[in-house]
Amino acid sequence: MDASDAALYATLLTEAPAGLAFFDRELRCRRANDALAALLGVSVRDLQKRRPGEVLPEALATAFETALRKVIAEDRPLSDLDLVVPSGGPVAPAAAPAPPVPTASPDAPGVSTATEERILACTWLPARGADGEHLGVVLTALDVTDRRRAEEVIRRKEQRYRSLVEASAQVVWVAAPGGGVIDDAPEWRAITGQTPDDYAVGGWLSVVHPEDRPRIEAAWTECVDENRVFETNYRVRTKSGTYRHFDVRAVPIWEGDAVIEWVGANTDVTGQREAEEMRGRLTEQLSAAALRTARLQQATSMLAEALTVSQVVQVITEVGRSAIGADYSAVALLDDDKLRLSIVGQPGAEGEAGLASRDEIKVSDQTVMSVAVRESRPFLAEHPDSLRLQLGHGERDLFAQHTEERAWVGLPLLAAGAPIGALRFSFTRPREITEEERVFLEALAGQCALAVERALLFEREHKTAEELQRSLLPSDLPQLPGMVLAARYNPATRHVQVGGDWYDVFRLPDDRLAVAVGDVMGKGVLAAAGMGRVRNALRALALNDPRPAAVLAGLDRLFSATEDEEQFTTVAYAVIDPETGHGEFSNAGHPPPLLISPDTPARVSTREPGTPLGWPSQRQQTSFSIETGNTVVFYSDGLVENRRRGVDAGLEELVAVAADAPPEVVGDPERLVDFLVDRMLAGYEQVDDVTVLALHVPPKSG
């Protein structure tokens, strides 16, 4: 060995960081450097000329000797054998990769454990002489503790990442910086059924639903071009051929200023979407139920204001049409003999003119309403074939004017379990009525039946009361040469019940004129009957003693003896000499008369009106004179009072209206009463009866 070889050899044995040793064919250590001895925790002297079994613990010695024999026997190198050695001495070997090394912080490479274990990466090389003779084995050992720990940290992180992905049911994929496929995605292909070649060519985009693909492809291309997060959702075709909903989020991975790849994660949200759709359907059903309930409440509220059968029909058909989207509707009522149905007209209702052309239907006919009445159950025909199957051609002939009808509903109107009529809806398209809609329509028909029954009773009572009231009002007014009279009676328009307003003008035995205007509180037959009693009693008292104070005192006594205490009645009564215009007046709580003169401003009487009848008081009477060209107007409170205008404001407005009356109107009582009524009611809803009586003394002719 020359000097350079000797120097190299000496340096390797003393200075090399790696452990070096030479073992002969008998497995004895012939040479070992200090680095190996330090790594094994023994001295070089202990290793010299000894077998590993003589120096090292049994397990470690066995590993050494097994490796040496294998190299000698097979005459080839042996690597990838790691030894784990504590600083206090050698311990058992570990095959690569090394087992986990517990540390204080598993993620911090280089941090020693309590036992300061070291990991050695060993390589065994066969050694030969110059003539090729096998001399033994050369061992090199490197301390790879920090590297192995770092590798273990990386391995654990990868394991955690995979576990996290698997636990979250996400499918992860990787794409190139330009958006193309880089690696295979077996988990994705397990869902889609793609082959590796299919995925390599088309990637995840190839299995996106055709309706979603243009949108998704454009969004993906835009995100890749701009290197921004891609986040969206789409449907994916699975290997079974069905589609499932996925949310996807892909982010660019940067290295410096460049994107080196994209990592995306897809999450199957089909269950969530189905739950949302179910919630949506339930919400729609609940909303529809709430809407139907609201419409029933609306119908109840509107029916409370509907007093006539025609008004009831209008409410029911409007609510029913809007609730189920019907195109036509009709209501028919049974006649007294229960053999015919009569169509109830609805003024202004669209689409019902044709039904009115035949206003009677026999209960024995084959029609939607006839069957509903005969069988006391709903009749449903979802399309023309169903109608023909159930009725034949009778319904088509009856409603020929609605040839576009394609679905029908008939509902009986039942009162106390017996039919009183039928409700009919039809559609211009085939239409299935759901169970919820059927329940709604039956409830609507029940409300309709009750309202119709109430309206029929009201109309009979109204007719009776109106006939009674009309019979008690004067059929005409006296015709006098020196005085002109005119009167108007307007029943309320909001509630069409007749009330207790009345007026009367009659001659007394001494040719004077008795004039009375009164108001009996209430509506209907009772008010009309009360009005008749007061009118007749006033006439009887006036014929006996016509003085106004005496007549009202007599009415007080009559009320105290016979009338209900709650029967509130007011009366204004005057006795006038038509020749002279002189007269006397007494008031029992009635609105004051209006005085109109061509020479002075219009005004109302300021005298105390007194108390209503039945509230005894000392009745006072006032003398007055109606001058030539003047007019006196008596009226009921309905002319000056309503929901938006009090009595005082109404009286002021009445005076202002009278002041605006042209002279030709003031001089003609017929025109004057119309003028006052029209002006005073303009812009207001009439909620009470209005009675107006005017007495005009025309100028003397010649």
XYZ file of C-alpha atoms in Angstrom:
702
model
C 0.000 0.000 0.000
C 1.537 3.297 -1.040
C 1.420 6.463 1.038
C -1.739 7.847 -0.583
C -3.604 4.590 -0.031
C -2.440 4.518 3.530
C -3.562 8.079 4.072
C -6.957 7.340 2.557
C -7.385 4.244 4.659
C -6.342 6.038 7.872
C -8.649 8.964 7.150
C -11.650 6.729 6.478
C -11.093 4.835 9.704
C -10.648 7.913 11.857
C -12.508 10.796 10.218
C -15.344 9.382 8.131
C -18.810 10.175 9.617
C -20.155 6.833 8.441
C -19.408 3.637 10.292
C -16.987 1.282 8.480
C -15.937 -2.289 9.245
C -14.455 -5.371 7.576
C -15.541 -8.889 8.551
C -13.649 -12.000 7.384
C -15.306 -15.146 6.153
C -15.417 -16.478 9.740
C -17.536 -13.398 10.590
C -14.785 -11.875 12.718
C -14.350 -8.099 12.723
C -10.901 -7.344 11.351
C -11.198 -3.579 11.104
C -13.731 -1.008 12.441
C -13.594 2.699 12.706
C -14.473 4.847 15.681
C -17.692 6.083 14.055
C -19.165 2.542 13.880
C -18.105 1.780 17.433
C -19.782 4.981 18.610
C -22.960 4.176 16.666
C -23.104 0.668 18.175
C -22.241 1.878 21.657
C -19.118 -0.261 22.045
C -15.395 0.357 21.676
C -13.229 -0.518 18.672
C -11.102 -2.781 20.908
C -14.208 -4.784 21.849
C -15.037 -5.329 18.189
C -11.556 -6.326 17.013
C -11.156 -10.049 16.112
C -14.525 -10.921 17.520
C -17.753 -12.114 16.030
C -20.863 -9.926 16.540
C -22.310 -12.576 18.841
C -19.413 -12.132 21.179
C -19.900 -8.372 21.546
C -23.470 -7.425 20.723
C -26.736 -8.505 22.294
C -28.221 -11.661 20.883
C -30.862 -10.081 18.681
C -28.531 -7.517 17.186
C -25.744 -10.113 16.789
C -28.122 -12.460 15.009
C -29.049 -9.714 12.542
C -25.389 -8.930 11.918
C -24.343 -12.531 11.389
C -27.396 -13.309 9.220
C -26.511 -10.433 6.926
C -22.827 -11.431 6.789
C -23.614 -15.043 5.926
C -26.075 -13.982 3.241
C -23.509 -11.734 1.519
C -20.767 -14.405 1.746
C -23.068 -17.130 0.487
C -24.673 -15.159 -2.361
C -21.639 -13.023 -3.186
C -23.795 -9.908 -3.715
C -24.421 -6.715 -1.750
C -27.183 -6.410 0.834
C -28.783 -3.073 1.701
C -32.008 -1.641 3.121
C -31.412 -3.121 6.536
C -31.917 -0.611 9.352
C -30.760 -1.091 12.925
C -32.310 0.749 15.849
C -29.665 1.328 18.500
C -30.099 3.164 21.803
C -27.254 5.368 22.938
C -26.752 3.221 25.995
C -26.043 0.150 23.928
C -27.211 -1.813 20.919
C -30.775 -3.125 20.695
C -32.755 -5.285 18.313
C -32.474 -4.613 14.563
C -35.421 -3.373 12.502
C -36.118 -4.261 8.894
C -36.734 -1.304 6.585
C -38.851 0.672 6.781
C -38.112 1.246 10.439
C -40.872 0.902 12.997
C -42.415 4.073 14.460
C -40.094 5.855 16.861
C -42.098 7.411 19.708
C -41.025 10.975 20.364
C -42.196 13.876 22.431
C -43.649 15.465 19.253
C -44.140 12.987 16.403
C -44.254 15.748 13.831
C -40.918 17.310 14.871
C -37.978 15.466 13.307
C -34.745 15.434 15.254
C -36.348 15.544 18.673
C -34.958 12.631 20.667
C -37.031 10.168 22.634
C -36.475 9.349 26.266
C -34.133 6.481 25.271
C -32.297 8.460 22.517
C -32.696 5.694 19.969
C -30.610 5.955 16.828
C -31.413 4.451 13.443
C -28.569 3.090 11.283
C -28.898 2.421 7.561
C -26.473 -0.447 6.798
C -25.017 -1.665 3.509
C -23.093 -5.026 3.300
C -20.659 -5.386 0.408
C -18.689 -8.550 -0.568
C -14.895 -7.956 -0.423
C -12.462 -9.655 -2.835
C -8.676 -9.873 -3.129
C -6.563 -8.998 -6.139
C -7.058 -12.485 -7.515
C -10.823 -12.316 -6.994
C -10.771 -14.418 -3.873
C -13.683 -13.779 -1.438
C -12.067 -12.283 1.617
C -15.100 -11.190 3.589
C -17.703 -8.401 3.928
C -17.381 -4.618 4.183
C -20.053 -2.841 6.291
C -21.017 0.809 5.943
C -23.447 2.288 8.452
C -25.020 5.765 8.317
C -26.957 7.500 11.089
C -30.374 8.188 9.448
C -32.328 8.872 12.621
C -33.474 12.382 11.654
C -34.285 11.365 8.087
C -36.310 8.350 9.172
C -38.219 10.425 11.670
C -38.977 13.018 9.003
C -40.151 10.244 6.670
C -42.345 8.899 9.467
C -43.903 12.314 9.978
C -44.662 12.546 6.249
C -46.077 9.019 6.241
C -48.338 9.814 9.164
C -49.569 13.015 7.522
C -50.377 11.135 4.347
C -52.180 8.510 6.366
C -54.176 11.162 8.203
C -55.035 12.891 4.928
C -56.264 9.661 3.387
C -58.245 8.792 6.495
C -59.792 12.268 6.511
C -60.777 11.977 2.860
C -62.277 8.532 3.394
C -64.120 9.647 6.532
C -65.578 12.716 4.801
C -66.906 10.722 1.848
C -65.164 13.111 -0.511
C -63.642 12.063 -3.787
C -60.325 13.779 -4.418
C -58.810 14.295 -7.853
C -55.788 16.099 -9.266
C -55.546 18.072 -12.490
C -52.703 19.632 -14.436
C -52.095 23.404 -14.335
C -54.017 23.663 -17.597
C -56.960 21.668 -16.247
C -56.202 18.325 -17.890
C -55.894 14.923 -16.234
C -52.669 14.084 -14.380
C -53.269 11.023 -12.245
C -55.846 8.306 -12.231
C -58.710 8.668 -9.734
C -59.846 5.141 -8.748
C -62.321 6.390 -6.149
C -63.966 8.618 -8.737
C -64.060 5.814 -11.299
C -65.638 3.518 -8.717
C -68.600 5.900 -8.718
C -68.785 6.640 -12.422
C -67.769 3.258 -13.797
C -65.148 4.837 -16.090
C -62.126 2.823 -17.223
C -58.656 4.296 -16.650
C -58.478 5.113 -20.350
C -61.897 6.804 -20.267
C -60.848 8.911 -17.300
C -57.481 9.723 -18.866
C -59.206 11.076 -21.985
C -62.337 12.805 -20.661
C -61.667 13.172 -16.951
C -64.448 14.110 -14.603
C -66.143 16.428 -17.120
C -67.123 13.549 -19.399
C -69.669 12.188 -16.901
C -71.285 15.506 -15.986
C -74.974 15.688 -16.917
C -75.382 16.992 -20.505
C -77.610 19.826 -19.275
C -74.961 20.938 -16.749
C -71.832 20.332 -18.830
C -71.709 23.563 -20.908
C -72.078 25.669 -17.787
C -69.541 23.655 -15.783
C -66.988 23.442 -18.588
C -67.130 27.192 -19.152
C -66.766 27.902 -15.429
C -63.859 25.437 -15.066
C -62.021 26.933 -18.037
C -62.483 30.434 -16.669
C -61.180 29.463 -13.206
C -58.151 27.682 -14.695
C -57.349 30.690 -16.887
C -57.623 33.075 -13.938
C -56.115 30.694 -11.326
C -59.003 31.183 -8.915
C -60.991 28.726 -6.809
C -63.486 26.615 -8.709
C -66.641 25.996 -6.672
C -69.964 24.791 -8.036
C -72.346 21.846 -8.177
C -73.518 19.495 -10.893
C -75.062 16.116 -11.619
C -72.841 13.115 -12.351
C -73.779 9.930 -14.201
C -72.989 6.904 -12.034
C -72.085 3.427 -13.251
C -75.722 2.389 -12.762
C -76.828 5.019 -15.274
C -78.550 7.246 -12.699
C -77.440 10.764 -11.815
C -76.328 12.011 -8.428
C -75.723 15.537 -7.203
C -72.172 16.594 -6.282
C -70.716 19.758 -4.799
C -67.167 20.405 -5.997
C -64.374 22.670 -4.859
C -61.003 22.788 -6.583
C -58.072 24.998 -5.588
C -54.815 25.823 -7.401
C -51.580 24.607 -5.795
C -48.877 27.228 -6.057
C -45.125 26.850 -6.149
C -43.697 30.295 -6.085
C -45.559 32.345 -8.653
C -46.763 29.405 -10.729
C -49.617 26.921 -10.371
C -48.228 23.426 -10.505
C -51.513 21.505 -10.209
C -55.146 21.624 -9.124
C -56.619 19.576 -6.292
C -60.354 19.068 -6.261
C -62.771 17.388 -3.875
C -66.250 16.218 -4.838
C -68.920 15.636 -2.197
C -72.046 13.597 -2.896
C -74.973 15.777 -1.757
C -77.757 13.765 -3.365
C -79.346 12.964 -0.013
C -79.222 16.611 0.968
C -80.746 17.696 -2.357
C -83.495 15.100 -2.066
C -84.198 16.269 1.477
C -84.330 19.871 0.251
C -86.691 18.888 -2.546
C -88.840 17.018 -0.042
C -88.850 20.052 2.227
C -89.748 22.170 -0.782
C -92.677 19.909 -1.643
C -93.827 19.872 1.964
C -93.497 23.638 2.106
C -95.548 23.953 -1.070
C -98.185 21.637 0.350
C -98.251 23.538 3.633
C -98.378 26.828 1.762
C -101.213 25.536 -0.396
C -103.066 24.343 2.717
C -102.470 27.699 4.404
C -103.654 29.495 1.270
C -106.808 27.390 1.121
C -107.429 28.069 4.803
C -106.920 31.785 4.205
C -109.336 31.653 1.295
C -111.923 29.899 3.415
C -111.462 32.608 6.031
C -111.744 35.187 3.280
C -114.940 33.540 2.073
C -116.315 33.558 5.632
C -115.533 37.260 5.992
C -116.994 38.142 2.594
C -120.083 36.006 3.155
C -120.743 37.884 6.385
C -121.272 40.964 4.190
C -123.256 39.138 1.485
C -126.971 39.372 2.193
C -128.609 38.335 -1.056
C -128.325 35.023 -2.870
C -126.710 36.778 -5.835
C -124.033 38.281 -3.572
C -123.390 34.897 -1.950
C -122.983 33.255 -5.345
C -120.553 35.938 -6.469
C -118.378 35.467 -3.362
C -118.330 31.677 -3.576
C -117.563 31.484 -7.276
C -114.815 34.116 -7.049
C -113.124 32.393 -4.099
C -113.540 28.937 -5.630
C -112.222 29.956 -9.023
C -109.121 31.639 -7.611
C -108.425 28.727 -5.224
C -108.434 25.946 -7.823
C -107.916 27.901 -11.043
C -111.346 27.119 -12.509
C -112.422 28.831 -15.728
C -116.196 28.640 -15.267
C -118.555 28.363 -12.334
C -122.246 28.253 -11.620
C -124.651 27.898 -8.706
C -128.133 26.421 -9.013
C -130.845 26.203 -6.353
C -133.622 23.652 -5.990
C -137.169 24.880 -6.428
C -139.869 24.207 -3.853
C -140.930 20.886 -5.370
C -137.294 19.660 -5.405
C -137.564 18.648 -9.071
C -135.654 21.437 -10.796
C -132.464 23.419 -10.339
C -132.511 27.108 -11.247
C -129.269 28.818 -12.221
C -128.592 31.875 -10.038
C -127.438 34.817 -12.139
C -124.371 36.854 -11.258
C -124.507 40.349 -12.719
C -121.168 41.177 -14.295
C -119.698 37.679 -13.918
C -117.663 36.576 -16.930
C -118.261 33.279 -18.622
C -121.711 32.614 -17.207
C -123.873 34.112 -19.942
C -124.231 30.745 -21.598
C -125.508 29.079 -18.452
C -128.137 31.750 -18.078
C -129.513 30.769 -21.491
C -130.930 27.689 -19.834
C -131.840 28.714 -16.311
C -133.482 25.447 -15.266
C -132.106 21.908 -15.013
C -134.137 18.875 -14.114
C -132.807 16.943 -11.163
C -133.377 13.805 -13.222
C -131.059 15.086 -16.011
C -127.614 13.615 -16.536
C -125.631 16.716 -15.594
C -122.803 17.466 -13.197
C -125.041 19.412 -10.816
C -127.994 17.001 -11.088
C -125.853 14.016 -10.110
C -124.292 15.964 -7.218
C -127.794 16.836 -5.922
C -129.328 13.396 -6.494
C -126.489 11.524 -4.799
C -125.544 14.249 -2.252
C -121.859 13.788 -3.020
C -119.141 15.533 -5.034
C -119.006 14.694 -8.719
C -115.567 14.732 -10.377
C -114.693 14.277 -14.052
C -110.984 14.820 -14.760
C -111.295 14.748 -18.558
C -113.993 14.397 -21.271
C -113.708 10.617 -21.412
C -114.454 10.448 -17.688
C -117.476 12.726 -18.168
C -118.838 10.597 -21.024
C -118.268 7.442 -19.011
C -120.244 8.816 -16.069
C -122.939 10.877 -17.802
C -123.092 9.960 -21.455
C -123.770 13.016 -23.615
C -126.268 14.876 -21.425
C -123.802 17.359 -19.948
C -122.300 18.198 -23.324
C -125.736 19.036 -24.716
C -126.661 21.143 -21.694
C -123.501 23.254 -21.673
C -122.828 23.286 -25.403
C -121.779 26.933 -25.200
C -118.673 25.872 -23.204
C -117.288 23.413 -25.739
C -113.741 24.118 -24.484
C -114.472 22.575 -21.084
C -112.246 19.569 -20.318
C -112.747 18.869 -16.578
C -115.666 19.303 -14.191
C -116.497 19.439 -10.472
C -120.012 19.348 -9.042
C -120.731 19.818 -5.331
C -124.068 19.524 -3.537
C -125.185 22.402 -1.323
C -126.468 20.708 1.809
C -128.447 22.353 4.602
C -129.377 20.166 7.573
C -128.258 17.177 5.487
C -130.696 17.886 2.648
C -129.701 19.378 -0.723
C -130.811 22.914 -1.527
C -128.752 23.314 -4.707
C -125.419 22.624 -6.371
C -122.100 24.343 -7.038
C -120.285 23.717 -10.330
C -116.716 24.462 -11.517
C -115.167 23.588 -14.860
C -111.764 23.859 -16.554
C -110.587 24.326 -20.116
C -107.924 21.637 -19.644
C -107.910 18.166 -18.093
C -107.577 18.627 -14.363
C -107.152 16.194 -11.486
C -108.616 17.376 -8.202
C -106.362 16.402 -5.294
C -107.701 15.134 -2.011
C -106.703 18.419 -0.328
C -108.571 20.412 -2.992
C -111.598 18.177 -2.620
C -111.685 18.796 1.135
C -111.378 22.533 0.474
C -114.205 22.521 -2.082
C -116.498 20.543 0.210
C -115.831 23.073 2.981
C -116.502 25.902 0.531
C -119.742 24.258 -0.569
C -120.754 23.933 3.090
C -120.150 27.644 3.627
C -122.054 28.398 0.447
C -125.042 26.320 1.567
C -125.246 28.064 4.943
C -124.875 31.492 3.350
C -127.493 30.738 0.679
C -129.927 29.503 3.296
C -129.380 32.657 5.348
C -129.724 34.841 2.242
C -133.006 33.170 1.276
C -134.395 33.861 4.744
C -133.150 37.436 4.566
C -134.673 38.037 1.143
C -138.035 36.734 2.323
C -137.881 38.969 5.406
C -136.671 41.910 3.351
C -139.487 41.509 0.878
C -142.018 41.350 3.687
C -140.537 44.388 5.439
C -140.288 46.379 2.224
C -143.895 45.648 1.318
C -144.942 46.615 4.830
C -142.959 49.837 4.777
C -144.084 50.855 1.304
C -147.666 50.231 2.340
C -147.272 52.561 5.325
C -145.663 55.436 3.426
C -148.007 57.829 1.586
C -148.652 56.748 -1.965
C -148.803 60.439 -2.992
C -148.636 63.853 -1.373
C -151.505 66.391 -1.101
C -151.759 68.854 -3.989
C -152.205 72.375 -2.618
C -152.584 75.672 -4.501
C -150.328 77.653 -2.154
C -147.723 74.995 -1.252
C -145.702 72.425 -3.194
C -144.420 69.215 -1.534
C -141.855 66.592 -2.591
C -140.389 63.580 -0.772
C -137.678 60.959 -1.282
C -137.000 57.694 0.509
C -133.647 55.986 -0.231
C -133.048 52.652 1.502
C -129.458 51.878 2.502
C -127.266 50.378 -0.237
C -124.705 48.592 1.953
C -127.217 46.584 3.961
C -130.333 46.259 1.881
C -132.649 45.633 4.801
C -135.410 48.228 5.020
C -135.328 50.381 8.098
C -137.653 52.494 10.205
C -137.472 55.845 8.366
C -140.856 57.274 7.449
C -142.723 60.441 6.565
C -146.418 61.385 6.448
C -148.424 64.347 5.206
C -152.220 64.514 5.721
C -155.015 67.070 6.025
C -156.625 67.843 9.371
C -160.377 68.520 9.751
C -159.730 72.301 9.828
C -157.897 72.081 6.434
C -154.524 72.605 8.008
C -151.707 70.294 6.958
C -150.031 67.788 9.345
C -146.419 66.989 8.432
C -144.365 64.316 10.203
C -140.922 62.775 9.647
C -139.632 59.997 11.936
C -137.008 57.330 12.432
C -137.423 54.059 14.334
C -134.034 52.561 15.184
C -133.397 49.140 13.725
C -133.796 47.209 10.500
C -136.172 44.713 9.013
C -139.719 43.726 9.886
C -139.534 44.879 13.511
C -138.413 48.390 12.546
C -141.041 48.604 9.793
C -143.757 47.410 12.159
C -142.628 49.916 14.808
C -142.711 52.683 12.215
C -146.276 51.691 11.290
C -147.422 51.832 14.915
C -145.915 55.288 15.469
C -147.379 56.636 12.223
C -150.865 55.321 12.965
C -150.758 56.524 16.588
C -149.634 59.990 15.456
C -152.527 60.236 13.006
C -155.026 59.201 15.674
C -153.645 61.688 18.209
C -153.495 64.491 15.602
C -157.139 64.020 14.657
C -158.090 64.369 18.341
C -155.767 67.294 19.257
C -153.468 68.429 16.411
C -151.207 70.649 18.538
C -147.646 69.358 18.064
C -146.769 69.385 21.775
C -149.973 67.481 22.582
C -149.329 64.885 19.868
C -145.749 64.192 21.024
C -146.858 64.002 24.675
C -149.459 61.436 23.659
C -146.805 59.403 21.818
C -144.638 59.522 24.969
C -147.481 57.985 26.974
C -148.045 55.358 24.306
C -144.346 54.423 24.281
C -144.137 54.214 28.046
C -147.102 51.852 28.122
C -146.484 49.629 25.104
C -143.048 49.915 23.490
C -139.739 48.314 24.376
C -137.428 50.607 26.335
C -134.722 50.017 23.754
C -136.947 51.073 20.845
C -135.255 54.410 20.092
C -137.598 56.612 17.992
C -137.388 60.248 16.909
C -140.158 62.386 15.369
C -140.390 65.913 13.950
C -144.042 67.069 13.697
C -145.549 70.309 12.367
C -149.016 71.688 11.695
C -149.150 74.278 8.865
C -151.854 76.491 7.437
C -151.206 76.216 3.685
C -153.029 79.492 3.000
C -150.893 81.667 5.281
C -147.752 79.567 5.805
C -148.132 79.927 9.579
C -147.604 76.842 11.693
C -146.458 75.197 14.888
C -143.594 72.707 15.307
C -142.391 70.255 17.948
C -139.373 67.958 17.883
C -138.693 64.665 19.724
C -134.952 64.193 19.182
C -135.069 64.450 15.368
C -132.504 66.424 13.273
C -133.495 70.109 12.980
C -135.322 71.317 9.839
C -133.387 73.103 7.077
C -134.649 76.604 6.146
C -133.902 77.921 2.641
C -134.740 81.517 1.656
C -133.812 83.499 -1.456
C -133.045 86.568 0.703
C -131.047 85.063 3.598
C -128.401 82.293 3.892
C -129.642 78.719 4.350
C -129.673 77.581 7.971
C -130.890 74.844 10.273
C -133.090 75.481 13.284
C -131.117 76.109 16.451
C -133.914 75.276 18.845
C -133.405 72.398 21.301
C -134.559 69.209 19.542
C -135.966 67.597 22.690
C -135.742 63.969 23.761
C -136.709 60.885 21.716
C -140.112 59.304 22.251
C -140.497 57.294 25.426
C -138.126 59.572 27.338
C -140.802 61.752 28.991
C -140.143 65.494 28.997
C -142.185 68.669 28.832
C -142.847 68.891 25.121
C -142.373 72.352 23.655
C -143.802 73.717 20.437
C -142.629 76.637 18.349
C -144.586 78.924 16.065
C -143.165 79.694 12.617
C -144.120 81.098 9.273
C -143.004 79.987 5.830
C -142.684 83.120 3.769
C -143.341 83.308 0.056
C -140.451 81.783 -1.916
C -139.082 79.936 1.152
C -138.598 76.199 1.608
C -138.531 73.999 4.721
C -136.766 70.634 4.453
C -137.321 67.800 6.938
C -134.904 64.823 6.770
C -133.605 61.780 8.662
C -130.119 61.418 10.163
C -129.021 59.184 7.268
C -128.670 62.343 5.152
C -126.098 64.022 7.407
C -124.415 61.205 9.365
C -122.316 58.220 8.267
C -119.202 56.285 9.288
C -116.838 59.076 8.242
C -118.937 62.139 9.008
C -120.420 63.117 12.356
C -123.757 64.888 12.828
C -122.312 68.363 13.455
C -120.064 68.176 10.377
C -122.993 66.800 8.381
C -125.262 69.687 9.369
C -122.603 72.214 8.346
C -122.184 70.436 5.016
C -125.965 70.368 4.471
C -126.168 74.138 4.945
C -123.272 74.630 2.505
C -124.876 72.354 -0.098
C -128.225 74.178 0.216
C -126.441 77.512 -0.225
C -124.974 76.228 -3.510
C -128.355 75.200 -4.900
C -129.274 77.277 -7.975
C -132.498 79.355 -7.706
C -134.296 77.169 -10.215
C -133.525 74.116 -8.026
C -134.654 75.816 -4.820
C -137.909 76.817 -6.485
C -138.662 73.202 -7.506
C -138.993 70.812 -4.490
C -138.707 67.738 -6.721
C -135.328 68.880 -8.011
C -134.273 70.201 -4.617
C -134.664 66.878 -2.768
C -132.701 65.093 -5.495
C -130.006 67.789 -5.381
C -129.615 67.517 -1.593
C -129.550 63.715 -1.560
C -127.062 63.435 -4.442
C -124.677 66.052 -3.045
C -124.792 64.830 0.579
C -124.209 61.171 -0.323
C -121.518 61.777 -2.967
C -118.240 60.120 -1.915
C -119.753 58.308 1.056
C -121.018 54.775 1.482
C -124.707 54.904 2.368
C -125.153 52.804 5.499
C -128.532 54.111 6.641
C -131.877 54.940 5.116
C -132.385 58.513 3.918
C -135.730 60.340 4.059
C -136.195 63.896 2.775
C -139.445 65.927 2.716
C -139.522 69.491 1.288
C -142.326 72.108 1.604
C -142.057 75.110 -0.703
C -144.277 78.210 -0.769
C -144.042 79.575 -4.319
C -144.260 83.304 -5.001
C -147.747 84.686 -5.627
C -148.526 84.857 -9.316
C -149.519 88.194 -10.870
